[in-house]
Short mmCIF file of C-alpha atoms in Angstrom, two decimals:
data_model
loop_
_atom_site.label_atom_id
_atom_site.label_comp_id
_atom_site.label_asym_id
_atom_site.label_seq_id
_atom_site.Cartn_x
_atom_site.Cartn_y
_atom_site.Cartn_z
CA UNK A 1 -116.41 26.56 148.69
CA UNK A 2 -119.01 29.23 149.28
CA UNK A 3 -122.23 27.52 148.29
CA UNK A 4 -121.28 24.07 149.49
CA UNK A 5 -119.74 24.82 152.87
CA UNK A 6 -122.43 23.22 154.96
CA UNK A 7 -119.83 22.58 157.65
CA UNK A 8 -120.18 26.18 158.80
CA UNK A 9 -121.59 25.41 162.21
CA UNK A 10 -124.50 27.48 163.44
CA UNK A 11 -126.26 25.69 166.25
CA UNK A 12 -129.94 24.83 166.10
CA UNK A 13 -130.36 26.96 169.18
CA UNK A 14 -128.90 29.89 167.26
CA UNK A 15 -131.23 29.17 164.35
CA UNK A 16 -134.40 29.09 166.37
CA UNK A 17 -133.47 31.01 169.50
CA UNK A 18 -135.95 33.46 170.91
CA UNK A 19 -135.74 37.19 170.43
CA UNK A 20 -134.53 37.54 174.01
CA UNK A 21 -131.54 35.24 173.54
CA UNK A 22 -130.56 36.98 170.31
CA UNK A 23 -130.65 40.36 171.97
CA UNK A 24 -127.98 39.73 174.58
CA UNK A 25 -125.42 42.51 174.79
CA UNK A 26 -122.59 42.14 172.33
CA UNK A 27 -119.63 44.39 171.67
CA UNK A 28 -119.44 43.93 167.91
CA UNK A 29 -116.84 42.32 165.69
CA UNK A 30 -113.97 44.08 167.41
CA UNK A 31 -114.37 41.60 170.24
CA UNK A 32 -112.09 38.57 170.37
CA UNK A 33 -114.25 35.49 169.67
CA UNK A 34 -115.25 33.71 172.85
CA UNK A 35 -114.84 30.24 171.40
CA UNK A 36 -111.40 28.83 172.17
CA UNK A 37 -111.12 27.13 168.78
CA UNK A 38 -112.02 30.22 166.80
CA UNK A 39 -109.43 32.26 164.97
CA UNK A 40 -108.27 35.51 166.48
CA UNK A 41 -107.05 38.33 164.30
CA UNK A 42 -104.06 40.51 165.05
CA UNK A 43 -103.81 44.02 163.68
CA UNK A 44 -102.14 44.05 160.25
CA UNK A 45 -100.22 46.87 158.67
CA UNK A 46 -101.84 48.21 155.51
CA UNK A 47 -100.27 47.39 152.16
CA UNK A 48 -101.86 49.40 149.35
CA UNK A 49 -99.05 49.98 146.88
CA UNK A 50 -97.71 47.54 144.37
CA UNK A 51 -95.20 50.22 143.42
CA UNK A 52 -94.49 53.82 144.46
CA UNK A 53 -97.02 56.39 143.34
CA UNK A 54 -96.18 57.77 139.91
CA UNK A 55 -97.75 61.13 140.54
CA UNK A 56 -97.49 62.06 144.20
CA UNK A 57 -99.52 65.14 145.05
CA UNK A 58 -99.14 66.84 148.40
CA UNK A 59 -102.36 66.91 150.38
CA UNK A 60 -102.73 69.03 153.47
CA UNK A 61 -102.78 66.80 156.52
CA UNK A 62 -105.97 66.95 158.53
CA UNK A 63 -106.50 66.09 162.20
CA UNK A 64 -106.75 62.35 162.85
CA UNK A 65 -110.31 61.05 163.29
CA UNK A 66 -111.60 60.56 166.79
CA UNK A 67 -111.53 56.96 168.08
CA UNK A 68 -114.82 55.14 168.63
CA UNK A 69 -116.49 56.01 171.93
CA UNK A 70 -115.14 53.78 174.70
CA UNK A 71 -117.52 51.31 176.28
CA UNK A 72 -120.30 51.63 173.70
CA UNK A 73 -121.84 48.18 173.47
CA UNK A 74 -123.59 46.73 170.45
CA UNK A 75 -126.76 44.67 170.73
CA UNK A 76 -128.92 43.12 168.08
CA UNK A 77 -131.45 45.93 168.36
CA UNK A 78 -129.21 48.85 169.40
CA UNK A 79 -129.82 50.35 165.94
CA UNK A 80 -133.36 51.17 167.07
CA UNK A 81 -132.00 53.94 169.30
CA UNK A 82 -130.49 55.70 166.24
CA UNK A 83 -132.07 57.72 163.47
CA UNK A 84 -133.08 55.32 160.67
CA UNK A 85 -133.47 56.73 157.17
CA UNK A 86 -135.22 55.08 154.21
CA UNK A 87 -137.27 52.67 156.36
CA UNK A 88 -140.97 52.20 155.53
CA UNK A 89 -143.75 53.12 157.95
CA UNK A 90 -145.92 50.04 158.40
CA UNK A 91 -149.55 50.86 159.25
CA UNK A 92 -150.09 47.76 161.43
CA UNK A 93 -147.41 47.36 164.14
CA UNK A 94 -148.82 44.05 165.43
CA UNK A 95 -148.76 42.50 161.94
CA UNK A 96 -145.14 43.65 161.51
CA UNK A 97 -144.16 42.10 164.85
CA UNK A 98 -145.85 38.81 163.93
CA UNK A 99 -144.01 38.64 160.59
CA UNK A 100 -140.64 39.38 162.19
CA UNK A 101 -141.16 36.64 164.80
CA UNK A 102 -141.97 34.22 161.98
CA UNK A 103 -138.77 35.13 160.12
CA UNK A 104 -136.72 34.83 163.33
CA UNK A 105 -137.83 31.18 163.51
CA UNK A 106 -136.84 30.46 159.90
CA UNK A 107 -133.48 28.80 159.11
CA UNK A 108 -130.69 31.12 157.91
CA UNK A 109 -130.36 31.64 154.17
CA UNK A 110 -126.53 31.53 154.26
CA UNK A 111 -123.99 30.16 156.73
CA UNK A 112 -121.43 32.03 158.80
CA UNK A 113 -118.53 29.92 157.53
CA UNK A 114 -119.36 30.91 153.96
CA UNK A 115 -119.24 34.59 154.88
CA UNK A 116 -115.85 34.07 156.57
CA UNK A 117 -114.56 32.38 153.43
CA UNK A 118 -115.66 35.33 151.31
CA UNK A 119 -113.97 37.75 153.71
CA UNK A 120 -110.66 35.90 153.27
CA UNK A 121 -110.97 36.11 149.48
CA UNK A 122 -111.75 39.84 149.65
CA UNK A 123 -108.64 40.25 151.78
CA UNK A 124 -106.68 38.85 148.84
CA UNK A 125 -108.33 41.39 146.54
CA UNK A 126 -107.27 44.19 148.90
CA UNK A 127 -103.67 43.11 148.37
CA UNK A 128 -103.99 42.87 144.59
CA UNK A 129 -104.02 39.06 144.60
CA UNK A 130 -107.65 38.57 143.46
CA UNK A 131 -110.38 40.55 141.69
CA UNK A 132 -114.01 40.99 142.75
CA UNK A 133 -116.79 40.61 140.16
CA UNK A 134 -120.04 41.70 141.79
CA UNK A 135 -123.16 41.93 139.66
CA UNK A 136 -126.85 41.31 139.26
CA UNK A 137 -130.21 43.03 139.27
CA UNK A 138 -130.76 46.60 140.34
CA UNK A 139 -133.71 45.21 142.29
CA UNK A 140 -135.04 41.66 142.20
CA UNK A 141 -138.77 41.34 141.68
CA UNK A 142 -141.45 38.81 142.48
CA UNK A 143 -142.83 39.11 138.93
CA UNK A 144 -139.62 38.15 137.10
CA UNK A 145 -138.64 35.34 139.47
CA UNK A 146 -137.84 32.29 137.34
CA UNK A 147 -135.21 29.59 137.02
CA UNK A 148 -134.27 30.80 133.52
CA UNK A 149 -133.58 34.35 134.69
CA UNK A 150 -131.44 33.10 137.58
CA UNK A 151 -129.56 30.74 135.28
CA UNK A 152 -128.89 33.40 132.64
CA UNK A 153 -127.49 35.92 135.15
CA UNK A 154 -125.36 33.20 136.75
CA UNK A 155 -124.13 32.12 133.31
CA UNK A 156 -123.06 35.61 132.21
CA UNK A 157 -121.21 36.04 135.54
CA UNK A 158 -119.42 32.73 134.85
CA UNK A 159 -118.43 33.98 131.39
CA UNK A 160 -117.21 37.30 132.73
CA UNK A 161 -115.28 35.48 135.45
CA UNK A 162 -113.43 33.37 132.87
CA UNK A 163 -112.58 36.45 130.79
CA UNK A 164 -111.27 38.36 133.82
CA UNK A 165 -109.36 35.38 135.20
CA UNK A 166 -107.72 34.74 131.83
CA UNK A 167 -106.67 38.38 131.45
CA UNK A 168 -105.61 39.01 135.02
CA UNK A 169 -104.18 35.54 135.70
CA UNK A 170 -105.63 35.80 139.19
CA UNK A 171 -108.63 34.38 141.07
CA UNK A 172 -111.95 36.10 140.39
CA UNK A 173 -114.36 36.36 143.33
CA UNK A 174 -117.90 36.01 141.96
CA UNK A 175 -120.57 37.70 144.09
CA UNK A 176 -124.15 38.11 142.90
CA UNK A 177 -126.54 40.96 143.63
CA UNK A 178 -128.98 38.10 144.01
CA UNK A 179 -131.08 36.16 146.53
CA UNK A 180 -132.05 39.22 148.56
CA UNK A 181 -131.50 42.45 146.54
CA UNK A 182 -135.08 43.72 146.80
CA UNK A 183 -135.18 46.96 148.79
CA UNK A 184 -134.15 50.22 147.12
CA UNK A 185 -133.49 53.62 148.71
CA UNK A 186 -135.31 56.49 147.07
CA UNK A 187 -134.34 60.14 146.73
CA UNK A 188 -137.98 61.19 147.11
CA UNK A 189 -140.43 59.46 149.48
CA UNK A 190 -143.30 60.30 147.13
CA UNK A 191 -144.02 59.88 143.43
CA UNK A 192 -146.48 62.01 141.45
CA UNK A 193 -148.28 61.17 138.21
CA UNK A 194 -151.05 63.19 136.59
CA UNK A 195 -151.60 65.13 139.79
CA UNK A 196 -151.83 61.99 141.95
CA UNK A 197 -149.21 61.73 144.71
CA UNK A 198 -148.39 58.32 146.24
CA UNK A 199 -145.56 56.85 148.34
CA UNK A 200 -142.57 55.81 146.20
CA UNK A 201 -142.00 52.19 145.25
CA UNK A 202 -139.26 50.91 147.59
CA UNK A 203 -138.82 47.34 146.36
CA UNK A 204 -140.97 44.22 146.22
CA UNK A 205 -140.15 43.24 149.81
CA UNK A 206 -141.76 46.51 150.99
CA UNK A 207 -144.54 47.56 148.59
CA UNK A 208 -145.79 47.10 145.02
CA UNK A 209 -144.72 48.97 141.89
CA UNK A 210 -148.25 49.46 140.53
CA UNK A 211 -149.23 53.12 140.79
CA UNK A 212 -152.26 52.78 143.05
CA UNK A 213 -152.84 53.52 146.71
CA UNK A 214 -153.22 49.91 147.85
CA UNK A 215 -150.02 48.70 146.14
CA UNK A 216 -147.92 51.47 147.66
CA UNK A 217 -148.89 50.72 151.29
CA UNK A 218 -145.94 48.91 152.97
CA UNK A 219 -146.94 45.29 153.63
CA UNK A 220 -144.81 43.24 156.09
CA UNK A 221 -146.06 39.96 154.58
CA UNK A 222 -143.88 40.79 151.56
CA UNK A 223 -140.81 40.07 153.72
CA UNK A 224 -141.86 36.43 154.04
CA UNK A 225 -142.24 36.14 150.27
CA UNK A 226 -138.83 37.80 149.84
CA UNK A 227 -137.30 35.27 152.25
CA UNK A 228 -138.84 32.35 150.34
CA UNK A 229 -137.70 33.69 146.97
CA UNK A 230 -134.19 34.36 148.29
CA UNK A 231 -133.94 30.84 149.69
CA UNK A 232 -135.17 29.30 146.44
CA UNK A 233 -132.77 31.46 144.40
CA UNK A 234 -129.80 30.45 146.54
CA UNK A 235 -130.85 26.81 146.37
CA UNK A 236 -130.74 26.96 142.56
CA UNK A 237 -127.44 28.85 142.58
CA UNK A 238 -125.92 26.15 144.80
CA UNK A 239 -127.08 23.51 142.33
CA UNK A 240 -125.61 25.40 139.36
CA UNK A 241 -122.33 26.06 141.21
CA UNK A 242 -121.75 22.50 142.36
CA UNK A 243 -123.84 20.22 140.14
CA UNK A 244 -121.63 20.29 137.04
CA UNK A 245 -123.14 23.32 135.26
CA UNK A 246 -120.18 25.50 136.32
CA UNK A 247 -117.53 22.91 135.40
CA UNK A 248 -114.68 24.49 133.44
CA UNK A 249 -115.10 21.79 130.80
CA UNK A 250 -118.42 23.45 129.91
CA UNK A 251 -116.76 26.80 129.20
CA UNK A 252 -117.64 26.64 125.49
CA UNK A 253 -121.33 25.95 126.27
CA UNK A 254 -122.05 29.00 128.44
CA UNK A 255 -122.77 31.44 125.63
CA UNK A 256 -126.30 32.76 125.74
CA UNK A 257 -128.25 32.04 122.57
CA UNK A 258 -128.83 35.70 121.62
CA UNK A 259 -125.13 36.55 122.13
CA UNK A 260 -123.79 33.56 120.24
CA UNK A 261 -123.22 35.30 116.90
CA UNK A 262 -122.33 38.73 118.24
CA UNK A 263 -118.85 40.26 118.28
CA UNK A 264 -118.57 39.64 122.03
CA UNK A 265 -119.93 36.12 121.66
CA UNK A 266 -117.30 35.38 119.01
CA UNK A 267 -114.52 36.79 121.20
CA UNK A 268 -115.74 34.70 124.11
CA UNK A 269 -115.87 31.53 122.00
CA UNK A 270 -112.29 32.13 120.87
CA UNK A 271 -111.16 32.47 124.47
CA UNK A 272 -113.25 29.46 125.52
CA UNK A 273 -111.55 27.29 122.88
CA UNK A 274 -108.15 28.36 124.24
CA UNK A 275 -109.25 27.33 127.73
CA UNK A 276 -110.56 24.06 126.30
CA UNK A 277 -107.21 23.38 124.64
CA UNK A 278 -105.42 24.07 127.94
CA UNK A 279 -107.70 21.57 129.69
CA UNK A 280 -106.95 19.00 126.99
CA UNK A 281 -103.23 19.56 127.49
CA UNK A 282 -103.64 19.08 131.26
CA UNK A 283 -105.53 15.84 130.76
CA UNK A 284 -102.92 14.55 128.27
CA UNK A 285 -100.17 15.36 130.76
CA UNK A 286 -101.93 13.29 133.40
CA UNK A 287 -103.22 16.26 135.41
CA UNK A 288 -106.77 15.54 136.52
CA UNK A 289 -109.54 17.85 135.37
CA UNK A 290 -111.96 16.13 137.78
CA UNK A 291 -110.67 18.11 140.75
CA UNK A 292 -113.42 20.14 142.51
CA UNK A 293 -111.62 23.34 141.47
CA UNK A 294 -112.35 22.41 137.85
CA UNK A 295 -115.86 21.02 138.30
CA UNK A 296 -117.42 23.54 140.71
CA UNK A 297 -117.20 27.27 141.33
CA UNK A 298 -117.37 29.51 144.37
CA UNK A 299 -120.28 31.93 144.32
CA UNK A 300 -121.56 34.26 147.01
CA UNK A 301 -124.59 36.54 147.41
CA UNK A 302 -124.95 40.17 148.49
CA UNK A 303 -127.45 42.98 148.83
CA UNK A 304 -127.83 46.43 150.32
CA UNK A 305 -128.51 46.40 154.04
CA UNK A 306 -131.58 48.65 153.98
CA UNK A 307 -134.64 47.01 155.57
CA UNK A 308 -133.22 46.72 159.09
CA UNK A 309 -136.14 44.85 160.76
CA UNK A 310 -135.73 42.05 158.20
CA UNK A 311 -131.94 42.02 158.58
CA UNK A 312 -132.20 41.83 162.38
CA UNK A 313 -134.68 38.96 162.15
CA UNK A 314 -132.17 36.94 160.09
CA UNK A 315 -129.14 37.69 162.26
CA UNK A 316 -127.83 34.67 164.16
CA UNK A 317 -125.17 34.00 166.79
CA UNK A 318 -122.52 31.74 165.24
CA UNK A 319 -121.59 28.98 167.67
CA UNK A 320 -118.17 28.52 166.03
CA UNK A 321 -116.86 32.05 166.48
CA UNK A 322 -119.19 33.59 169.05
CA UNK A 323 -119.95 36.41 166.60
CA UNK A 324 -123.21 37.58 165.06
CA UNK A 325 -123.76 37.12 161.32
CA UNK A 326 -126.56 38.51 159.21
CA UNK A 327 -127.57 35.28 157.50
CA UNK A 328 -129.66 36.95 154.79
CA UNK A 329 -126.54 37.22 152.56
CA UNK A 330 -122.81 36.56 152.61
CA UNK A 331 -121.98 40.24 152.08
CA UNK A 332 -123.96 43.40 152.76
CA UNK A 333 -123.29 46.98 151.82
CA UNK A 334 -124.20 50.34 153.29
CA UNK A 335 -125.73 52.69 150.74
CA UNK A 336 -124.83 56.28 149.92
CA UNK A 337 -128.07 57.49 151.56
CA UNK A 338 -127.74 55.48 154.80
CA UNK A 339 -124.05 55.70 155.75
CA UNK A 340 -124.40 58.39 158.43
CA UNK A 341 -121.82 57.83 161.18
CA UNK A 342 -124.47 58.13 163.90
CA UNK A 343 -127.24 56.43 161.90
CA UNK A 344 -129.11 53.19 162.48
CA UNK A 345 -127.65 51.34 159.48
CA UNK A 346 -124.03 51.92 160.50
CA UNK A 347 -124.93 50.95 164.07
CA UNK A 348 -126.40 47.64 162.91
CA UNK A 349 -123.56 46.86 160.50
CA UNK A 350 -120.77 47.49 163.01
CA UNK A 351 -121.98 44.57 165.10
CA UNK A 352 -122.29 41.84 162.45
CA UNK A 353 -119.25 39.91 161.25
CA UNK A 354 -120.13 39.68 157.53
CA UNK A 355 -117.82 41.37 155.03
CA UNK A 356 -119.23 44.83 154.37
CA UNK A 357 -119.34 47.24 151.44
CA UNK A 358 -119.56 51.03 151.66
CA UNK A 359 -121.03 52.89 148.68
CA UNK A 360 -119.08 56.12 148.16
CA UNK A 361 -119.91 59.04 145.86
CA UNK A 362 -118.10 62.29 145.12
CA UNK A 363 -119.87 63.72 148.21
CA UNK A 364 -117.79 61.60 150.59
CA UNK A 365 -115.30 63.56 152.70
CA UNK A 366 -111.98 61.67 153.06
CA UNK A 367 -111.90 62.13 156.84
CA UNK A 368 -115.49 60.90 157.15
CA UNK A 369 -114.58 57.79 155.17
CA UNK A 370 -111.66 57.06 157.49
CA UNK A 371 -113.93 57.49 160.51
CA UNK A 372 -116.60 55.22 159.00
CA UNK A 373 -114.05 52.49 158.27
CA UNK A 374 -112.76 52.83 161.83
CA UNK A 375 -116.28 52.31 163.20
CA UNK A 376 -117.02 49.28 161.00
CA UNK A 377 -113.56 47.68 161.14
CA UNK A 378 -111.80 48.72 164.36
CA UNK A 379 -109.36 45.77 164.19
CA UNK A 380 -108.34 46.59 160.58
CA UNK A 381 -109.17 43.09 159.39
CA UNK A 382 -108.39 42.47 155.68
CA UNK A 383 -111.49 41.68 153.62
CA UNK A 384 -113.89 43.23 156.11
CA UNK A 385 -114.38 46.50 154.19
CA UNK A 386 -114.94 47.00 150.46
CA UNK A 387 -115.17 50.60 149.23
CA UNK A 388 -117.54 50.74 146.24
CA UNK A 389 -116.90 54.00 144.37
CA UNK A 390 -119.78 55.44 142.31
CA UNK A 391 -119.15 58.99 141.12
CA UNK A 392 -118.77 59.33 137.34
CA UNK A 393 -115.52 59.44 135.37
CA UNK A 394 -114.64 63.09 135.96
CA UNK A 395 -115.26 62.95 139.71
CA UNK A 396 -113.41 59.63 139.86
CA UNK A 397 -110.24 61.30 138.60
CA UNK A 398 -110.61 64.28 140.97
CA UNK A 399 -112.06 62.77 144.16
CA UNK A 400 -110.82 59.17 144.34
CA UNK A 401 -107.11 60.04 144.81
CA UNK A 402 -107.92 61.98 147.99
CA UNK A 403 -109.93 59.06 149.37
CA UNK A 404 -107.12 56.59 148.63
CA UNK A 405 -104.52 58.84 150.28
CA UNK A 406 -106.65 59.41 153.38
CA UNK A 407 -107.22 55.68 153.85
CA UNK A 408 -103.53 54.97 153.25
CA UNK A 409 -102.46 57.61 155.80
CA UNK A 410 -104.76 55.99 158.36
CA UNK A 411 -103.14 52.60 157.68
CA UNK A 412 -106.49 51.03 156.84
CA UNK A 413 -106.84 47.92 154.68
CA UNK A 414 -109.74 48.07 152.22
CA UNK A 415 -110.70 46.59 148.87
CA UNK A 416 -111.31 49.32 146.26
CA UNK A 417 -114.12 48.55 143.81
CA UNK A 418 -115.65 50.53 140.93
CA UNK A 419 -119.42 50.88 140.51
CA UNK A 420 -119.65 52.64 137.12
CA UNK A 421 -123.45 52.48 137.00
CA UNK A 422 -124.96 54.87 139.54
CA UNK A 423 -122.99 57.96 138.58
CA UNK A 424 -124.04 57.73 134.93
CA UNK A 425 -127.83 57.65 134.92
CA UNK A 426 -129.56 60.03 132.51
CA UNK A 427 -133.11 60.49 131.24
CA UNK A 428 -133.72 59.58 127.59
CA UNK A 429 -135.91 61.77 125.34
CA UNK A 430 -138.68 59.17 125.74
CA UNK A 431 -138.62 59.71 129.52
CA UNK A 432 -136.99 56.39 130.49
CA UNK A 433 -133.88 56.28 132.64
CA UNK A 434 -130.81 54.92 130.87
CA UNK A 435 -127.02 54.76 131.15
CA UNK A 436 -124.62 55.32 128.24
CA UNK A 437 -122.17 52.46 127.82
CA UNK A 438 -119.41 54.92 126.87
CA UNK A 439 -119.88 56.79 130.18
CA UNK A 440 -119.74 53.50 132.10
CA UNK A 441 -116.56 52.55 130.28
CA UNK A 442 -115.03 56.00 130.92
CA UNK A 443 -115.56 55.62 134.66
CA UNK A 444 -113.97 52.15 134.68
CA UNK A 445 -110.93 53.52 132.83
CA UNK A 446 -110.69 56.45 135.26
CA UNK A 447 -110.79 53.99 138.18
CA UNK A 448 -107.88 51.99 136.80
CA UNK A 449 -105.94 55.13 135.84
CA UNK A 450 -106.22 56.57 139.35
CA UNK A 451 -105.03 53.37 140.99
CA UNK A 452 -102.10 53.18 138.57
CA UNK A 453 -101.26 56.79 139.45
CA UNK A 454 -101.54 56.16 143.20
CA UNK A 455 -99.79 52.79 143.18
CA UNK A 456 -102.82 51.13 144.78
CA UNK A 457 -104.83 48.06 143.79
CA UNK A 458 -108.02 48.17 141.68
CA UNK A 459 -109.80 45.39 143.52
CA UNK A 460 -112.99 44.80 141.60
CA UNK A 461 -116.05 45.95 139.69
CA UNK A 462 -119.70 46.22 140.81
CA UNK A 463 -122.37 46.16 138.09
CA UNK A 464 -126.12 46.30 137.68
CA UNK A 465 -126.60 43.75 134.92
CA UNK A 466 -128.69 40.85 133.75
CA UNK A 467 -128.35 37.77 131.58
CA UNK A 468 -131.51 38.80 129.74
CA UNK A 469 -131.45 40.42 126.31
CA UNK A 470 -132.77 43.76 127.56
CA UNK A 471 -132.44 47.24 126.03
CA UNK A 472 -131.93 49.49 129.05
CA UNK A 473 -128.42 50.95 128.66
CA UNK A 474 -127.59 52.66 125.37
CA UNK A 475 -124.44 51.94 123.35
CA UNK A 476 -122.09 48.98 123.22
CA UNK A 477 -120.81 47.13 120.17
CA UNK A 478 -124.32 45.84 119.46
CA UNK A 479 -125.56 49.40 119.63
CA UNK A 480 -128.69 50.09 121.66
CA UNK A 481 -130.12 53.50 120.71
CA UNK A 482 -132.61 55.78 122.44
CA UNK A 483 -135.23 54.46 120.00
CA UNK A 484 -134.49 50.87 121.07
CA UNK A 485 -135.03 51.45 124.79
CA UNK A 486 -138.76 50.78 124.89
CA UNK A 487 -138.53 47.46 123.00
CA UNK A 488 -137.17 45.38 125.92
CA UNK A 489 -137.07 47.73 128.92
CA UNK A 490 -137.92 45.38 131.80
CA UNK A 491 -136.20 46.82 134.87
CA UNK A 492 -138.29 47.66 137.96
CA UNK A 493 -135.86 50.35 139.01
CA UNK A 494 -132.59 51.37 137.32
CA UNK A 495 -131.26 50.38 133.86
CA UNK A 496 -129.00 47.31 133.63
CA UNK A 497 -126.31 46.17 131.22
CA UNK A 498 -127.46 43.29 129.04
CA UNK A 499 -125.35 40.16 128.52
CA UNK A 500 -123.52 41.45 125.43
CA UNK A 501 -122.65 44.78 127.09
CA UNK A 502 -121.54 42.99 130.26
CA UNK A 503 -119.24 40.68 128.34
CA UNK A 504 -117.83 43.58 126.31
CA UNK A 505 -117.01 45.42 129.54
CA UNK A 506 -115.39 42.27 130.98
CA UNK A 507 -113.00 42.05 127.99
CA UNK A 508 -112.00 45.71 128.46
CA UNK A 509 -111.38 45.23 132.19
CA UNK A 510 -109.46 42.02 131.49
CA UNK A 511 -107.15 43.94 129.16
CA UNK A 512 -106.41 46.47 131.92
CA UNK A 513 -105.70 43.65 134.35
CA UNK A 514 -103.37 42.04 131.79
CA UNK A 515 -101.44 45.30 131.33
CA UNK A 516 -101.17 45.72 135.10
CA UNK A 517 -99.90 42.16 135.45
CA UNK A 518 -97.30 42.57 132.69
CA UNK A 519 -96.16 45.88 134.18
CA UNK A 520 -95.71 44.30 137.60
CA UNK A 521 -93.78 41.40 136.05
CA UNK A 522 -91.44 43.86 134.31
CA UNK A 523 -90.75 45.61 137.61
CA UNK A 524 -89.92 42.29 139.26
CA UNK A 525 -87.62 41.30 136.40
CA UNK A 526 -85.76 44.61 136.82
CA UNK A 527 -85.46 44.01 140.55
CA UNK A 528 -87.47 47.14 141.43
#
């Protein structure tokens, strides 16, 4: 269980080891673990298709990607020899060094065994045997940090998980963009207002969002506050996940107050009552509902691996496996702006053993994707790589098939996930950024359609969302209009789905999963 697996052994020496001991040469996750009791992983042949492709299109074969350079060793700080994009320039190097040494001495936020457990689950999703639900804030903030906000986002993820599990009849892997999702890459390093030009806001763990010179100066002390907030957030999430709040018997009580009498709230209550009846039947039949599976839930955390000094400071050598884990989160992803093959972020990520995500837009070349996967997952380990596609509905239908075919030809095992948020951002007449719900829905449908066409597995969905009753994305059954945006527009960065919109999307995805399941069952019954 992700948030209760305290048995994941990371030695005290690994927790509090000096910078020197953590910087010993290491060859990355392609190495066989040095611990005799640790699991070793044999290469596995890729399985992407539940059935033959319904619409095979010939694609001109391209030369195979070059193998990784032989003998290139990874160390904890080898990323510093590479070009690093999107990193802040701190004015006081000695203050930065002092902060990083402080964080190196802190305990890890997550445990290596939890990250390994998540990787196994994501391996199931790659094979079509589970579904990833990944969601949370665009960027967490110090200002909005509260127990109620954490609870509400956790609660809507629980609701969505039940809806998806009921429709797909498969396990749902719940991963929050929480407890560390602070830093944000920016397309422009500067922001200009009324003729005043200042450095862009890069997230609360780097600088402040107030438009004044002092706030925009990168401050390393913010990393310590981000660590403390992440630890406190995860502590509360652990309590919610294991303390009875997430018990399936409470399924009818999870509705948020403002969604209770909405169309989506009513649909959820109807489903919740069906689950409740099933639990009553189980109890009457003598099947216990007190099993941990019914009284707790598995929940993991994730964020973009952007602020590399912070990530290095929280990377620990796991005494169980002999591998390095970035203990700031269970899962990290490489962003669209920092996935250069020879860049610092890819160099850092290739050496840590956490499951990794790769954000992919319509700009991604299929051969480059294959090469990137090869660098990050040279042993082709299931669950190691999740491809998070973010490109808009039209590009999804045109570009995604080529990516799927290239990965399949290379025999690589990945989990395909849809991020329908980032490719659909527009500017409203009032000047605020927003995302149309219909465009988000269109991209999700395109994602499922392409996988049905290619005979591959739609492995999950990645959303920027909140449990708060915000008005940031337009549309949905409880229609948010352009005029409504300013009433409850609270995001520090990009617009998020509110609880009602999130639940509405979950029902639509669940219906696609149900149709996929019934179609697969028909094929089995026909012996195909």
